XYZ file of C-alpha atoms in Angstrom:
563
model
C -56.129 -19.704 -38.378
C -55.361 -19.011 -34.665
C -54.420 -21.957 -32.478
C -55.394 -21.426 -28.731
C -53.223 -24.331 -27.634
C -50.163 -22.742 -29.275
C -50.819 -19.461 -27.397
C -50.907 -21.276 -24.078
C -47.636 -23.055 -24.755
C -46.001 -19.781 -25.810
C -47.106 -18.018 -22.609
C -45.788 -20.905 -20.547
C -42.451 -20.779 -22.327
C -42.155 -17.040 -21.705
C -42.897 -17.495 -18.035
C -40.057 -19.952 -17.681
C -37.729 -17.756 -19.694
C -38.347 -14.786 -17.363
C -36.862 -16.675 -14.387
C -33.258 -17.017 -15.510
C -31.682 -18.174 -12.256
C -31.807 -18.340 -8.479
C -29.371 -16.146 -6.540
C -27.223 -18.471 -4.459
C -23.696 -18.465 -2.996
C -23.893 -14.787 -2.108
C -23.297 -13.587 1.482
C -25.928 -11.591 3.285
C -24.930 -8.009 4.188
C -22.759 -7.717 7.283
C -25.204 -5.829 9.487
C -27.319 -6.135 12.641
C -24.471 -7.531 14.706
C -22.576 -6.214 17.722
C -19.195 -4.833 16.667
C -17.855 -5.033 20.211
C -19.099 -8.483 21.125
C -17.861 -9.873 17.809
C -14.354 -8.425 18.213
C -12.437 -10.747 20.507
C -9.166 -8.817 20.254
C -10.836 -5.543 21.226
C -12.630 -7.034 24.227
C -9.389 -8.587 25.436
C -7.520 -5.295 25.027
C -10.155 -3.332 26.943
C -9.841 -5.670 29.929
C -6.061 -5.955 29.693
C -5.399 -2.229 29.532
C -7.603 -1.299 32.469
C -11.028 -0.329 31.079
C -13.096 -3.294 32.164
C -15.487 -0.876 33.855
C -16.609 0.262 30.375
C -17.588 -3.210 29.158
C -21.358 -2.716 29.457
C -21.243 0.689 27.820
C -19.114 -0.639 24.973
C -21.473 -3.572 24.501
C -24.385 -1.149 24.187
C -22.446 1.059 21.789
C -21.246 -1.935 19.781
C -24.865 -2.963 19.198
C -25.682 0.505 17.824
C -22.643 0.601 15.527
C -23.680 -2.696 13.918
C -27.294 -1.816 13.167
C -28.309 -1.682 9.507
C -29.747 1.795 10.094
C -26.464 2.987 11.612
C -24.446 1.578 8.734
C -26.766 3.414 6.355
C -25.947 6.689 8.104
C -22.338 6.185 7.069
C -23.383 5.415 3.507
C -25.567 8.507 3.267
C -22.981 10.832 4.811
C -20.520 9.763 2.124
C -22.985 9.737 -0.757
C -23.834 13.393 -0.102
C -20.773 15.648 -0.104
C -20.798 18.856 1.951
C -21.999 21.952 0.140
C -20.671 25.489 0.514
C -22.121 28.993 0.282
C -20.022 32.116 0.638
C -22.993 34.539 0.971
C -26.655 34.441 1.842
C -29.290 35.682 -0.605
C -29.022 39.187 0.804
C -25.302 39.438 0.091
C -24.014 38.855 3.620
C -20.838 36.816 3.939
C -21.722 33.608 5.822
C -19.069 31.006 4.853
C -21.529 28.232 5.545
C -20.856 24.559 4.878
C -23.934 22.357 4.761
C -24.021 18.637 5.500
C -26.444 15.784 4.969
C -28.596 14.959 8.034
C -26.750 11.638 8.348
C -23.527 13.511 9.060
C -25.190 15.529 11.798
C -26.667 12.383 13.319
C -23.252 10.719 13.469
C -21.798 13.857 15.050
C -24.612 13.957 17.589
C -24.024 10.360 18.643
C -20.261 10.883 18.843
C -20.477 13.952 21.064
C -23.313 12.675 23.238
C -21.196 9.588 23.900
C -18.224 11.697 24.959
C -15.815 10.745 22.192
C -14.499 14.302 22.412
C -14.494 14.642 26.180
C -14.601 11.541 28.369
C -10.910 11.314 29.428
C -11.013 14.994 30.425
C -14.362 14.971 32.231
C -13.838 11.554 33.871
C -10.069 11.065 34.127
C -8.541 8.063 35.779
C -7.245 4.596 35.114
C -8.610 3.275 31.849
C -10.246 6.528 30.710
C -8.234 6.865 27.486
C -8.503 3.119 26.877
C -12.302 3.180 27.149
C -12.553 6.222 24.911
C -10.187 4.667 22.350
C -12.306 1.505 22.231
C -15.488 3.473 21.637
C -13.797 5.638 18.992
C -12.540 2.421 17.352
C -16.125 1.188 17.056
C -17.565 4.519 15.950
C -14.913 5.075 13.274
C -15.886 1.804 11.602
C -19.305 3.250 10.826
C -17.900 6.351 9.133
C -14.402 7.735 9.544
C -14.542 11.188 7.950
C -16.791 12.916 10.487
C -14.401 11.778 13.228
C -12.049 14.607 12.201
C -13.885 17.398 14.110
C -14.509 14.967 16.970
C -10.771 14.319 17.229
C -9.794 17.991 16.997
C -12.294 18.970 19.683
C -10.949 16.213 21.924
C -7.338 17.118 21.222
C -7.755 20.874 21.759
C -8.149 20.668 25.526
C -4.450 20.083 26.456
C -3.384 23.057 24.322
C -6.110 25.424 25.503
C -5.332 24.573 29.104
C -2.011 26.369 28.564
C -4.072 29.561 28.821
C -6.217 29.205 31.980
C -8.310 32.340 31.400
C -9.364 31.120 27.946
C -9.835 27.578 29.205
C -12.221 28.856 31.862
C -14.407 30.394 29.145
C -14.171 27.711 26.481
C -13.565 24.355 28.195
C -17.096 23.902 29.625
C -18.610 24.237 26.165
C -15.922 22.121 24.510
C -16.495 19.336 27.030
C -20.299 19.426 26.934
C -21.727 16.149 25.646
C -24.033 17.875 23.185
C -23.965 18.744 19.498
C -25.084 22.091 18.138
C -24.542 22.461 14.392
C -26.026 25.948 14.064
C -23.999 28.664 12.354
C -24.439 31.112 15.219
C -22.072 32.838 17.699
C -20.628 30.626 20.417
C -22.296 32.879 22.991
C -25.622 31.363 21.880
C -24.404 27.791 22.296
C -23.894 25.476 25.238
C -21.574 23.202 23.259
C -18.907 23.923 20.652
C -16.430 22.121 18.418
C -12.805 23.130 17.847
C -10.702 22.922 14.692
C -7.061 23.490 13.843
C -5.400 25.710 11.206
C -1.639 25.337 10.809
C -0.467 24.633 7.277
C 0.030 27.218 4.549
C 0.713 27.031 0.821
C 4.449 27.650 1.024
C 5.160 25.453 4.032
C 2.904 22.467 4.503
C 4.429 20.491 7.370
C 7.093 23.174 7.755
C 4.886 25.452 9.839
C 7.816 27.660 10.813
C 7.627 28.970 7.248
C 4.152 30.369 7.968
C 3.562 33.958 6.876
C 0.243 34.656 8.635
C 0.833 37.615 10.947
C -0.695 38.466 14.326
C -1.018 42.126 15.337
C -1.780 43.035 18.968
C -4.897 45.129 19.465
C -3.572 46.510 22.726
C -1.364 44.780 25.241
C 0.796 41.935 23.913
C 1.271 38.461 25.293
C -0.585 35.336 26.407
C -4.352 35.680 26.667
C -4.364 39.024 24.843
C -6.426 39.807 21.718
C -4.769 40.054 18.308
C -5.891 40.450 14.726
C -4.655 37.825 12.273
C -3.899 38.450 8.618
C -2.871 35.720 6.194
C -4.096 32.395 4.866
C -4.353 28.702 5.688
C -4.073 26.077 3.002
C -5.805 23.200 4.765
C -8.521 23.752 7.364
C -10.664 20.686 8.019
C -14.126 21.005 9.505
C -14.488 24.749 8.778
C -17.849 24.823 10.570
C -16.136 24.383 13.941
C -16.876 27.186 16.386
C -13.227 28.115 16.935
C -9.778 27.130 15.707
C -6.287 26.887 17.114
C -4.181 28.853 14.631
C -0.457 29.424 14.210
C 0.658 32.963 13.282
C 3.827 35.048 13.489
C 4.426 37.790 16.043
C 7.580 39.840 16.597
C 8.717 37.024 18.898
C 8.075 34.227 16.423
C 5.413 31.665 15.670
C 2.643 31.743 18.284
C -0.621 29.932 18.907
C -4.036 31.641 18.889
C -7.654 30.727 19.506
C -9.730 32.187 16.661
C -13.550 31.950 16.907
C -15.947 31.968 13.955
C -17.754 34.953 15.464
C -16.653 38.048 17.365
C -18.045 38.638 20.867
C -20.362 41.364 19.507
C -22.094 38.784 17.299
C -20.551 39.883 14.007
C -18.822 37.411 11.744
C -15.087 37.145 12.312
C -13.370 38.023 9.010
C -11.809 34.717 8.094
C -13.187 33.564 4.765
C -13.418 30.147 3.171
C -12.196 30.312 -0.428
C -13.254 26.839 -1.472
C -13.687 23.285 -0.207
C -10.990 20.746 -0.993
C -11.851 18.111 -3.582
C -10.513 15.056 -1.769
C -10.226 11.489 -3.044
C -11.532 10.220 0.296
C -12.733 11.554 3.620
C -15.557 13.104 1.638
C -18.154 13.412 4.407
C -15.817 15.802 6.201
C -15.339 19.250 4.677
C -11.792 20.566 4.301
C -11.136 24.081 3.103
C -8.765 26.835 2.042
C -9.208 30.098 3.942
C -7.999 33.681 3.957
C -7.812 35.575 7.229
C -8.544 39.292 6.950
C -8.022 40.784 10.389
C -9.750 38.024 12.352
C -9.927 38.456 16.125
C -8.004 35.821 18.093
C -6.469 35.379 21.540
C -2.931 34.188 22.180
C -2.680 30.758 23.781
C 0.468 29.948 25.710
C 3.853 31.630 25.558
C 4.527 34.058 22.723
C 6.932 32.688 20.142
C 6.370 29.103 21.380
C 3.329 28.312 19.284
C 4.585 24.963 18.059
C 5.230 23.801 21.606
C 1.718 24.918 22.584
C -0.120 23.267 19.707
C 2.034 20.123 19.668
C 0.030 18.789 22.609
C -3.034 18.926 20.374
C -1.101 17.342 17.515
C 0.028 14.451 19.739
C -3.593 13.672 20.524
C -4.707 13.862 16.904
C -1.851 11.562 15.913
C -3.032 9.065 18.494
C -6.514 9.184 16.991
C -4.980 8.543 13.572
C -3.664 5.290 15.026
C -7.095 4.380 16.365
C -8.799 5.275 13.100
C -6.385 3.293 10.934
C -6.583 0.254 13.211
C -10.382 0.569 13.066
C -10.280 0.690 9.272
C -8.257 -2.526 9.338
C -10.830 -4.157 11.604
C -13.747 -3.227 9.371
C -11.836 -4.506 6.324
C -11.116 -7.773 8.153
C -14.767 -8.101 9.168
C -15.953 -7.594 5.591
C -13.389 -9.956 4.058
C -13.809 -12.781 6.569
C -17.609 -12.518 6.495
C -17.575 -12.744 2.706
C -15.158 -15.656 2.555
C -16.991 -17.541 5.311
C -20.222 -17.370 3.325
C -19.047 -17.935 -0.242
C -17.739 -21.045 -2.005
C -15.546 -21.438 -5.070
C -13.829 -24.378 -6.721
C -15.678 -26.822 -4.506
C -15.010 -25.373 -1.066
C -15.808 -22.406 1.162
C -13.325 -19.642 0.467
C -12.235 -19.384 4.101
C -11.401 -23.100 4.105
C -9.058 -22.911 1.105
C -5.367 -22.872 2.086
C -4.169 -19.861 0.111
C -7.148 -17.744 1.102
C -6.603 -18.831 4.707
C -3.060 -17.526 4.475
C -4.266 -14.117 3.271
C -7.184 -13.788 5.709
C -5.125 -14.840 8.721
C -2.388 -12.391 7.727
C -4.906 -9.537 7.516
C -6.228 -10.433 10.974
C -2.704 -10.529 12.413
C -2.002 -7.042 11.060
C -5.171 -5.695 12.635
C -4.568 -7.338 16.001
C -0.993 -6.063 16.106
C -2.165 -2.522 15.301
C -4.877 -2.703 17.941
C -2.560 -4.081 20.628
C -0.058 -1.296 19.995
C -2.728 1.423 19.982
C -4.362 0.285 23.196
C -0.999 0.031 24.943
C -0.354 3.670 24.048
C -3.820 4.478 25.422
C -2.816 2.923 28.748
C 0.369 4.985 28.739
C -1.745 8.113 28.231
C -3.805 7.120 31.252
C -0.670 6.981 33.410
C 1.294 10.102 32.548
C 2.263 10.579 36.185
C 4.465 7.481 35.762
C 7.797 8.405 34.129
C 8.106 5.144 32.206
C 4.628 5.584 30.752
C 5.276 9.218 29.864
C 8.504 8.400 28.060
C 6.929 5.416 26.326
C 4.015 7.465 25.027
C 6.329 10.176 23.734
C 8.267 7.756 21.528
C 5.626 5.134 20.788
C 3.151 7.686 19.404
C 5.132 8.840 16.337
C 6.417 5.302 15.762
C 2.906 3.866 15.894
C 1.330 6.666 13.899
C 3.896 6.104 11.170
C 3.668 2.325 11.023
C -0.021 1.602 11.611
C -1.246 4.310 9.254
C 1.354 3.327 6.655
C 0.221 -0.304 6.668
C -3.476 0.474 6.201
C -3.775 1.223 2.438
C -2.367 -2.119 1.294
C -4.417 -3.833 3.987
C -7.604 -2.247 2.628
C -6.735 -3.225 -0.923
C -5.945 -6.827 0.024
C -9.240 -7.167 1.875
C -11.006 -5.756 -1.178
C -9.334 -8.380 -3.334
C -10.572 -11.134 -1.004
C -14.108 -10.035 -1.823
C -13.363 -9.781 -5.522
C -15.338 -7.750 -8.038
C -18.141 -7.034 -5.567
C -15.604 -5.371 -3.306
C -14.957 -2.689 -5.908
C -18.618 -1.697 -6.187
C -19.684 1.603 -4.619
C -22.658 -0.021 -2.874
C -20.098 -1.845 -0.720
C -18.099 -0.200 2.081
C -14.759 -1.424 0.708
C -14.175 1.416 -1.818
C -14.768 3.899 0.987
C -12.319 2.097 3.280
C -9.756 2.083 0.486
C -10.150 5.800 -0.270
C -9.981 6.601 3.420
C -6.922 4.441 4.038
C -4.158 6.909 3.003
C -5.644 9.855 4.886
C -4.312 9.160 8.371
C -0.839 8.395 7.008
C -0.673 11.891 5.485
C -2.636 14.019 7.959
C -1.056 15.208 11.191
C 2.403 14.660 9.744
C 3.236 12.205 6.978
C 5.621 9.266 7.293
C 8.856 11.233 7.068
C 7.579 13.774 9.592
C 6.815 10.981 12.077
C 10.268 9.464 11.612
C 11.894 12.854 12.154
C 9.766 13.373 15.261
C 11.009 10.029 16.524
C 14.562 11.282 16.020
C 13.685 14.546 17.770
C 12.373 12.613 20.778
C 15.562 10.564 20.952
C 17.722 13.673 20.790
C 15.773 15.695 23.364
C 15.061 12.820 25.748
C 17.368 9.841 25.151
C 15.574 8.115 28.016
C 12.608 7.548 25.682
C 14.587 4.857 23.863
C 15.467 3.202 27.168
C 11.781 3.133 28.082
C 10.855 1.741 24.672
C 13.367 -1.095 24.854
C 12.544 -1.786 28.486
C 8.907 -2.234 27.547
C 9.707 -4.386 24.516
C 12.116 -6.558 26.517
C 9.289 -7.674 28.800
C 8.690 -10.392 26.177
C 12.263 -11.700 26.161
C 12.429 -15.450 26.456
C 8.974 -16.028 25.021
C 10.142 -16.582 21.437
C 13.608 -17.104 19.986
C 12.781 -15.149 16.829
C 11.675 -12.148 18.847
C 14.786 -12.248 21.029
C 17.032 -12.201 17.960
C 15.068 -9.385 16.329
C 15.172 -7.258 19.475
C 18.902 -7.808 19.950
C 19.656 -6.812 16.357
C 17.581 -3.644 16.643
C 19.307 -2.640 19.863
C 22.660 -3.234 18.205
C 21.683 -0.991 15.279
C 20.865 1.825 17.695
C 24.417 1.841 19.015
C 25.254 4.362 16.298
C 22.568 6.766 15.110
C 24.909 9.213 13.404
C 23.031 8.711 10.124
C 19.660 8.090 11.755
C 17.832 10.491 9.471
C 18.878 8.531 6.386
C 18.027 5.180 7.987
C 15.007 6.419 9.919
C 12.319 4.526 8.090
C 14.097 1.208 8.440
C 14.705 1.734 12.139
C 11.194 3.004 12.871
C 9.701 0.095 10.906
C 11.576 -2.317 13.119
C 10.755 -0.427 16.303
C 7.066 -0.798 15.505
C 7.393 -4.492 14.703
C 9.416 -5.090 17.858
C 6.778 -3.481 20.076
C 3.927 -5.232 18.312
C 5.696 -8.564 18.674
C 6.351 -7.939 22.344
C 2.728 -7.063 23.051
C 1.332 -10.033 21.139
C 3.712 -12.455 22.832
C 2.863 -11.141 26.276
C -0.862 -10.548 25.934
C -2.175 -11.773 22.583
C -3.547 -14.983 21.211
C -0.790 -17.598 20.982
C -1.521 -18.489 17.354
C -1.550 -14.828 16.342
C 1.712 -14.166 18.211
C 3.429 -17.196 16.680
C 2.368 -16.270 13.145
C 3.394 -12.645 13.706
C 6.904 -13.645 14.738
C 7.178 -16.132 11.899
C 6.046 -13.684 9.220
C 7.250 -10.284 10.479
C 10.385 -11.016 12.469
C 11.901 -13.605 10.158
C 12.816 -13.125 6.510
C 10.391 -15.514 4.881
C 10.006 -13.988 1.444
C 8.237 -10.681 1.777
C 5.939 -8.402 3.710
C 2.985 -8.641 1.309
C -0.092 -10.216 2.863
C -0.410 -13.962 2.392
C 3.181 -14.778 3.342
C 2.570 -16.787 6.497
C 4.986 -19.731 6.544
C 4.015 -23.336 7.044
C 3.432 -24.384 10.622
C 1.168 -21.506 11.614
C -2.501 -22.009 12.462
C -4.534 -19.839 10.085
C -7.831 -21.642 10.700
C -7.789 -20.740 14.400
C -6.821 -17.139 13.631
C -9.635 -16.802 11.085
C -12.194 -18.252 13.462
C -11.095 -15.738 16.082
C -11.354 -12.770 13.696
C -14.580 -13.568 11.821
C -17.757 -11.837 13.050
C -20.744 -14.122 13.540
C -24.038 -12.643 12.350
C -27.417 -13.903 13.476
């Protein structure tokens, strides 16, 4: 016989069983905050290095970069890889790469905000510093799409070696607009520029390139050629034109190769396939074959490396910005998580060992940022010999060190978050996959060390400028003074520099970072940097700050406040 009372009790029991727990002790997403206002080190660097005029613009841009909707653009651009079609449905070769709308929106914002153009269109004191700060913010949203932005920005110094081509192309390169259409450049008011150097047999050794350039008529700078060969790594293949290295009878030369010929027909360079990369997935990278593509020589024949190296120097600088930005976003995620989660009876960010790790991650980021922004100031003052020499040497040193330090930094920040930091609905896996890219692109670690040696051999005064700059901090800290003196002593004999290059370049980077932090940085950050980096205290892994430092103050300084 049915019992109504028993049914009621059973339904009540089921209702209670369906509510297993309340979600507590979980941080809210880090979103809807101002990335610029909540980054004390960046704001200080902008003022210190001469870009205070950009403060309001950076505040506005920082608000956009922190919006939940903006962050979602980065997520969507990475969740939807570029697609590729060789031909249209009628059989015409189109070599068209398609992107998610989120990618195009990020590109639009980047170009409309002058991340590719502002130091060229509005040069002056602080121009590179202001642009670097904005790029630093923008890269934290999504790093991969910054590749074509960087190449377009960096192309101007190289193209200006050929004034007749610059007159035609520079206005469209510098236009603060974005036009993603796969149409001839003659139908556009704005264009993007890519770069094609490496080949299968050479990689970084571009002098081993086999792509040939054949003059159509007259030879020499500014003249048209047809290129035949291949390129093994062409990022952003939907750019409107590319700076390409190819061999002539006089040696390796630089050329500007557009996607389309002036008559509106497709230039015969063909994408074979897109690269299947572990990271940087929102940006397409490709392998191409060049089958008689029309191109114009840029700069002196046979001096292609010298011509394109000006572009490479700029892209290497952006690698520094991008890696420092990746560190900042990792720090923001880790400190936000640890500030809002408890374990073993206390907030994570209040526990001594976690404090050691978090503070160390912040120190690494602030040192990278200080170094990068100092190079930006040097780029703003190239008419000053000291600044010119400093930039020449500090760029490969910084590119090597900052980019090299980023992968372990990303991993350590991920570990601070724990299992949730490994999940693909969190930004940390993307930061980790992105972290090795800048260390490899635009010349890997050994290439940067060898370029440092090349600078010292061609212009020994660069080392004098470097040490002169570093020595500005002498007397501020005994540990720094000893470290600087030892490094200078080790440079007395560089007969086997190539063998010892990594050790010396490591210490050059640490010396400059220490000098900048002691002179301009937060006193607790500077003290902990000297204690952990310039003294042998047991290792360079994160979480090795010695006793006597002030991690709580460093963490408070580096943690973004939301709400």
